[in-house]
Short mmCIF file of C-alpha atoms and ligand atoms in Angstrom, two decimals:
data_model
loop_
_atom_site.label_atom_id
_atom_site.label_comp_id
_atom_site.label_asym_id
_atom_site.label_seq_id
_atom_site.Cartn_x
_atom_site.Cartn_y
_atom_site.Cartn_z
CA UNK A 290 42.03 -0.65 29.29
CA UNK A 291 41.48 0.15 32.99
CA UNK A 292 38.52 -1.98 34.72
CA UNK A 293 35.44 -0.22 35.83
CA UNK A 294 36.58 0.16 39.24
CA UNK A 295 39.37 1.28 38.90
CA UNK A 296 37.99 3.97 35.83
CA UNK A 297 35.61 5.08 39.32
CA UNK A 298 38.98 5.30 41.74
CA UNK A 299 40.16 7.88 39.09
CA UNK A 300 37.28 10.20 39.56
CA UNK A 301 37.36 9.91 42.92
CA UNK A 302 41.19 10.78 42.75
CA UNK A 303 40.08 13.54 40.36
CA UNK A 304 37.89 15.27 42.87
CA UNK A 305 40.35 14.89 45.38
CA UNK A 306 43.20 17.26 42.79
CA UNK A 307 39.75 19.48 42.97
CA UNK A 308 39.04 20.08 46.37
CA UNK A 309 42.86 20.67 46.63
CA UNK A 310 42.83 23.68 44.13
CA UNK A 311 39.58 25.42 44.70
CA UNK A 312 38.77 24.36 48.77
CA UNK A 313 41.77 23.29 50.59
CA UNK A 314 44.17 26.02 48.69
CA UNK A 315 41.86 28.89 47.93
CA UNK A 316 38.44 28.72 48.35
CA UNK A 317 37.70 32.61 47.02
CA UNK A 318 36.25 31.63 43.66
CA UNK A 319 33.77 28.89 45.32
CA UNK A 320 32.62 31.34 48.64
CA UNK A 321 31.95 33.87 45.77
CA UNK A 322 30.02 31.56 44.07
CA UNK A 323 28.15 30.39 46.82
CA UNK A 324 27.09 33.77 48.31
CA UNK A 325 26.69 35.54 44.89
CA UNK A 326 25.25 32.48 42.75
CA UNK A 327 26.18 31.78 39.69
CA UNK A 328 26.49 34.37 36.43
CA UNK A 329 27.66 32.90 33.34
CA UNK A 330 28.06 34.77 30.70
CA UNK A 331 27.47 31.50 28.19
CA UNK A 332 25.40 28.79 28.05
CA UNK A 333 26.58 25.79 25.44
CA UNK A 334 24.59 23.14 24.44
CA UNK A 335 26.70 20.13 23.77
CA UNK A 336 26.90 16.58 22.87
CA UNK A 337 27.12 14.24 25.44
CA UNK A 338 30.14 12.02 24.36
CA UNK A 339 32.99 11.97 26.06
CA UNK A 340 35.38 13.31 24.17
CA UNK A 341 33.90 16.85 23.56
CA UNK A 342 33.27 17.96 26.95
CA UNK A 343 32.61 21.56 26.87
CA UNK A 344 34.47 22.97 29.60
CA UNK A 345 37.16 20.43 29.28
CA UNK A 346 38.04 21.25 25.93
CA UNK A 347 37.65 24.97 26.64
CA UNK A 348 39.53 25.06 29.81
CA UNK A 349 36.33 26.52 31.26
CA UNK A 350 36.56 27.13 35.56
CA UNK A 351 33.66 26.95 37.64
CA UNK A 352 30.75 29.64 37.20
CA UNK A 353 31.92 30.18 33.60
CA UNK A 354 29.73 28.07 31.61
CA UNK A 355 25.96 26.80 31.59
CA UNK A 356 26.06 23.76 30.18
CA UNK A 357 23.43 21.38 28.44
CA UNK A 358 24.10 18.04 27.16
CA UNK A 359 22.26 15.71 25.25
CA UNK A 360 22.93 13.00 22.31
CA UNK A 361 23.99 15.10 18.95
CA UNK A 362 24.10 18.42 20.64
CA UNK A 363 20.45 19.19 19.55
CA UNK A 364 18.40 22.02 20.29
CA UNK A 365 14.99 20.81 19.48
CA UNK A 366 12.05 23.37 17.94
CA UNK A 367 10.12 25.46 19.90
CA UNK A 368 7.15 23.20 20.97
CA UNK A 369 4.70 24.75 23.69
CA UNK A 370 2.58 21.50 23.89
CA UNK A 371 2.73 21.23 27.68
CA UNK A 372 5.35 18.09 27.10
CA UNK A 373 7.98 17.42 29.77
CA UNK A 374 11.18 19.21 27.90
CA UNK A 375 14.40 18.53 29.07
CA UNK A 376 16.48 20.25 26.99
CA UNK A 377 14.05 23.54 26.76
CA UNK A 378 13.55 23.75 30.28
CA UNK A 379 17.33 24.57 30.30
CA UNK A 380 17.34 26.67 27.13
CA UNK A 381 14.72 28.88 29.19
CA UNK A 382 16.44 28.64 32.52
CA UNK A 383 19.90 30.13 30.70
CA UNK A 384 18.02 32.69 28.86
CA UNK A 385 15.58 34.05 31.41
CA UNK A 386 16.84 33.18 34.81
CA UNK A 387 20.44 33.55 34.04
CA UNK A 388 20.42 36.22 30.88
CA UNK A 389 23.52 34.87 29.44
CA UNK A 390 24.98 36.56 26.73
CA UNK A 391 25.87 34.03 24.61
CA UNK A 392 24.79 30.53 23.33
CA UNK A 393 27.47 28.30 21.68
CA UNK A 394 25.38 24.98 19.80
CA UNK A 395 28.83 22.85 19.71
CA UNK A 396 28.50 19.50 17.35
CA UNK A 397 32.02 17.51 17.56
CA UNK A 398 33.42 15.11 14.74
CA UNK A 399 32.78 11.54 14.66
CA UNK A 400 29.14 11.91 16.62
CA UNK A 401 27.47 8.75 17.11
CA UNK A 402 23.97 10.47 16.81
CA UNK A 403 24.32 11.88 13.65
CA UNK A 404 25.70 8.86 12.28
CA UNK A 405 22.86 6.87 13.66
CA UNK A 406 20.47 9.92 11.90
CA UNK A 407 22.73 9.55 8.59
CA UNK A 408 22.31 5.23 8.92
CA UNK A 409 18.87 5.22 10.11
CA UNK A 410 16.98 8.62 10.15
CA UNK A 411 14.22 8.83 12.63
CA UNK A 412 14.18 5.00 13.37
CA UNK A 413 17.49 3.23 14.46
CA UNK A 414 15.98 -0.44 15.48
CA UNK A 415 18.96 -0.80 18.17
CA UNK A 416 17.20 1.94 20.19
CA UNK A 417 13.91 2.74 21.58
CA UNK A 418 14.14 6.32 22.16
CA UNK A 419 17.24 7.38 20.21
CA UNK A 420 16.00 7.58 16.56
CA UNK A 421 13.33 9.90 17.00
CA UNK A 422 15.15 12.01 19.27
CA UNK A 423 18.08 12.20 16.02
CA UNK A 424 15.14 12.34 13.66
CA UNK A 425 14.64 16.24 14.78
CA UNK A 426 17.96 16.74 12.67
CA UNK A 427 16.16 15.53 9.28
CA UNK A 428 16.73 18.48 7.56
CA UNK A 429 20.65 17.80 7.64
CA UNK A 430 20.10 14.67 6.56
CA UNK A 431 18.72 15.72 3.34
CA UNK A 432 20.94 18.90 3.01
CA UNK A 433 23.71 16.77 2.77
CA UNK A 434 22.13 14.30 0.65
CA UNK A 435 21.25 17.03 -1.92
CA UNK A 436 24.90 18.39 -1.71
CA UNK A 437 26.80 15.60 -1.78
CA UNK A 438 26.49 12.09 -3.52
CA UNK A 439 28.73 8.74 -3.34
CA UNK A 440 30.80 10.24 -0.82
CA UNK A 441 32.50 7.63 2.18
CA UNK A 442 30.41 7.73 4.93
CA UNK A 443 33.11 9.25 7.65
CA UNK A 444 32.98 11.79 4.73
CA UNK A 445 29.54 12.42 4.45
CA UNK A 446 28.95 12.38 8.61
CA UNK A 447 31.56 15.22 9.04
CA UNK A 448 29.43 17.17 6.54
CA UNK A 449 25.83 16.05 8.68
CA UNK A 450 28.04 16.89 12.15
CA UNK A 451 28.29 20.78 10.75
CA UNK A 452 25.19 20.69 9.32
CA UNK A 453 23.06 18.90 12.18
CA UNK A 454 24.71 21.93 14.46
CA UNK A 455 23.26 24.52 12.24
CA UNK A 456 19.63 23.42 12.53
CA UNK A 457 19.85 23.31 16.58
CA UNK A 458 20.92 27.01 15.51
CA UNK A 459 18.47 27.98 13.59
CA UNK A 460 15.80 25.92 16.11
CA UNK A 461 17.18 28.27 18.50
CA UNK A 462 15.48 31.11 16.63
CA UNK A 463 12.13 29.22 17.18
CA UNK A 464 11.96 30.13 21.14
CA UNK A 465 10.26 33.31 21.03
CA UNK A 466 12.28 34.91 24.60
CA UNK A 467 15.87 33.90 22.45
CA UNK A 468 14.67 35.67 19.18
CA UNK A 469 13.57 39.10 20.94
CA UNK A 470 16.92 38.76 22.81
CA UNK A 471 18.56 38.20 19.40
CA UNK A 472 17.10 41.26 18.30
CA UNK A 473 17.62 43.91 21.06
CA UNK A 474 21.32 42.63 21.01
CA UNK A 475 21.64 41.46 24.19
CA UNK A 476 22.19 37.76 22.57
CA UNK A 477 24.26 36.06 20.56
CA UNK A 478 24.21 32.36 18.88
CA UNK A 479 27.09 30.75 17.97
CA UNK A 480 27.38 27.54 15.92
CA UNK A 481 31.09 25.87 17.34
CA UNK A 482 32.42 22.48 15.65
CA UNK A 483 35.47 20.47 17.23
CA UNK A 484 36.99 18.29 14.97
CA UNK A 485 39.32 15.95 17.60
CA UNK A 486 40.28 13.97 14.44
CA UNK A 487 42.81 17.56 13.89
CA UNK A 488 42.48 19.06 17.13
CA UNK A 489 40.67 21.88 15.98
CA UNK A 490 37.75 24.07 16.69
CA UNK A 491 35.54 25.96 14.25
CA UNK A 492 32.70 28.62 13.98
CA UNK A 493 30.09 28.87 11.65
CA UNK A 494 29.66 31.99 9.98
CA UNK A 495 26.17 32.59 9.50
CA UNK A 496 23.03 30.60 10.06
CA UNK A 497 23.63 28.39 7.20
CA UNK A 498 27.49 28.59 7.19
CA UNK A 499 30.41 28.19 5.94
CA UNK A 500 32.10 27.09 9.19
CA UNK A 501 36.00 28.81 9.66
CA UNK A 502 38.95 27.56 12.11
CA UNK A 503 38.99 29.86 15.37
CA UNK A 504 42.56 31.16 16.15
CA UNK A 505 43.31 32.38 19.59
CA UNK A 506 43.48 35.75 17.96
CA UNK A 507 39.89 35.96 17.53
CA UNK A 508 39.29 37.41 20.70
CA UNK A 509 35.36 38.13 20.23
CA UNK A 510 34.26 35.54 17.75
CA UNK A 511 31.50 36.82 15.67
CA UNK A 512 28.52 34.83 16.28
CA UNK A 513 27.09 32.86 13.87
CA UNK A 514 23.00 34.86 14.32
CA UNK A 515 23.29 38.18 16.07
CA UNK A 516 25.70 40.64 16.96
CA UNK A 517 28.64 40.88 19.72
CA UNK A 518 28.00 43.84 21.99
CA UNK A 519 29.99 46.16 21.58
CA UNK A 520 31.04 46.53 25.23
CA UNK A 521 32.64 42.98 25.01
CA UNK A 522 34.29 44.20 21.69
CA UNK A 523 36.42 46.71 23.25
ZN1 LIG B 186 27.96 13.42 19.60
#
């Protein structure tokens, strides 16, 4: 176990290796990024434990992805009630002021949100604000109690982790500006799940699932609500 400083010196080395490779050796990809913004093509909404970064586990570069984190990867429902909203406020910046193409919900195994959600629904007493935040993801709670019964726990949470992701998909249907994108085709919602327990990556298939393993070969993965474009197909 490294100590805490010296867990800081190695992100401090880190963006040393990084100004290296995109300022000291070629600094093309950040000049263009500076004078032409950004345009990603993809937001992803992901969890925000460490081991499922997005872009880290994707091999993402700069530019490439528009990322949201938050505990369990959750995409809350549409609520115009004049709230401060962290997570839509992002959903709405990627969708209006970027126009990406593509939103990937990606849940991960072994999520300490949805286990708190599966342990305590809506009101884990170790936390003041975690429970109800988790508590949006209900509904996957009692999907997977109806489905399955006297199951381990680690079983029944890998179940709630694939389920939990297809609810922040479905919530994404709730935001008016993504549904009329949805449905003039210029946008496309993916459900992703990485399983680091195998090392794998999977896709739901449809707004309720099943969820399949992605191969490299799937070069346009078919999104989960939606339809690829058919200019990105080619
Ligand atoms: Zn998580």
């Amino acid at each position: 176990m490294t100590t805490p400083g010296a867990a800081l010196a190695r992100l401090v080395e880190g963006f040393d290796r990084f100004r290296a490779a995109y300022f000291e050796t070629d600094h093309t990809l950040f000049d263009q990024l500076v004078w032409e913004g950004q345009k990603p093509q993809i937001m992803v909404v992901g969890c925000s434990d460490s081991r499922a970064d997005p872009t880290m586990i994707t091999d993402a570069g700069p530019g490439d992805v528009f990322v949201i984190r938050n505990v369990a990867a959750l995409v809350p429902p549409y609520m115009p009630d004049g709230r401060l909203a962290g997570v839509s406020s992002a959903l709405e910046f990627g969708v209006k002021g970027l126009a990406v193409s593509h939103i990937v919900v990606l849940g991960h195994a072994m999520c300490g949100g949805v286990r708190s959600l599966m342990e305590y629904g809506d009101a884990d007493p170790r936390f003041e604000f975690m429970g109800r935040w988790v508590g949006l993801l209900a509904e996957a709670r009692e999907e997977v109690r109806m489905l399955v019964t006297e199951a381990e726990p680690a079983l029944l949470a890998r179940y709630a982790e694939r389920a939990s992701v297809l609810v922040s998909l479905r919530n994404l249907m709730t935001y008016p500006w993504v549904a009329d994108r949805v449905r003039d085709g210029t946008l496309a919602l993916h459900g992703w799940y990485f399983d680091f327990t195998w090392g794998v990556l999977m896709a739901a298939e449809g707004p309720r699932g099943p969820f399949r393993q992605l191969e490299s070969t799937d070069r346009t993965p078919e999104p989960a609500i939606g339809a690829t474009r058919t200019d990105e197909a080619a």
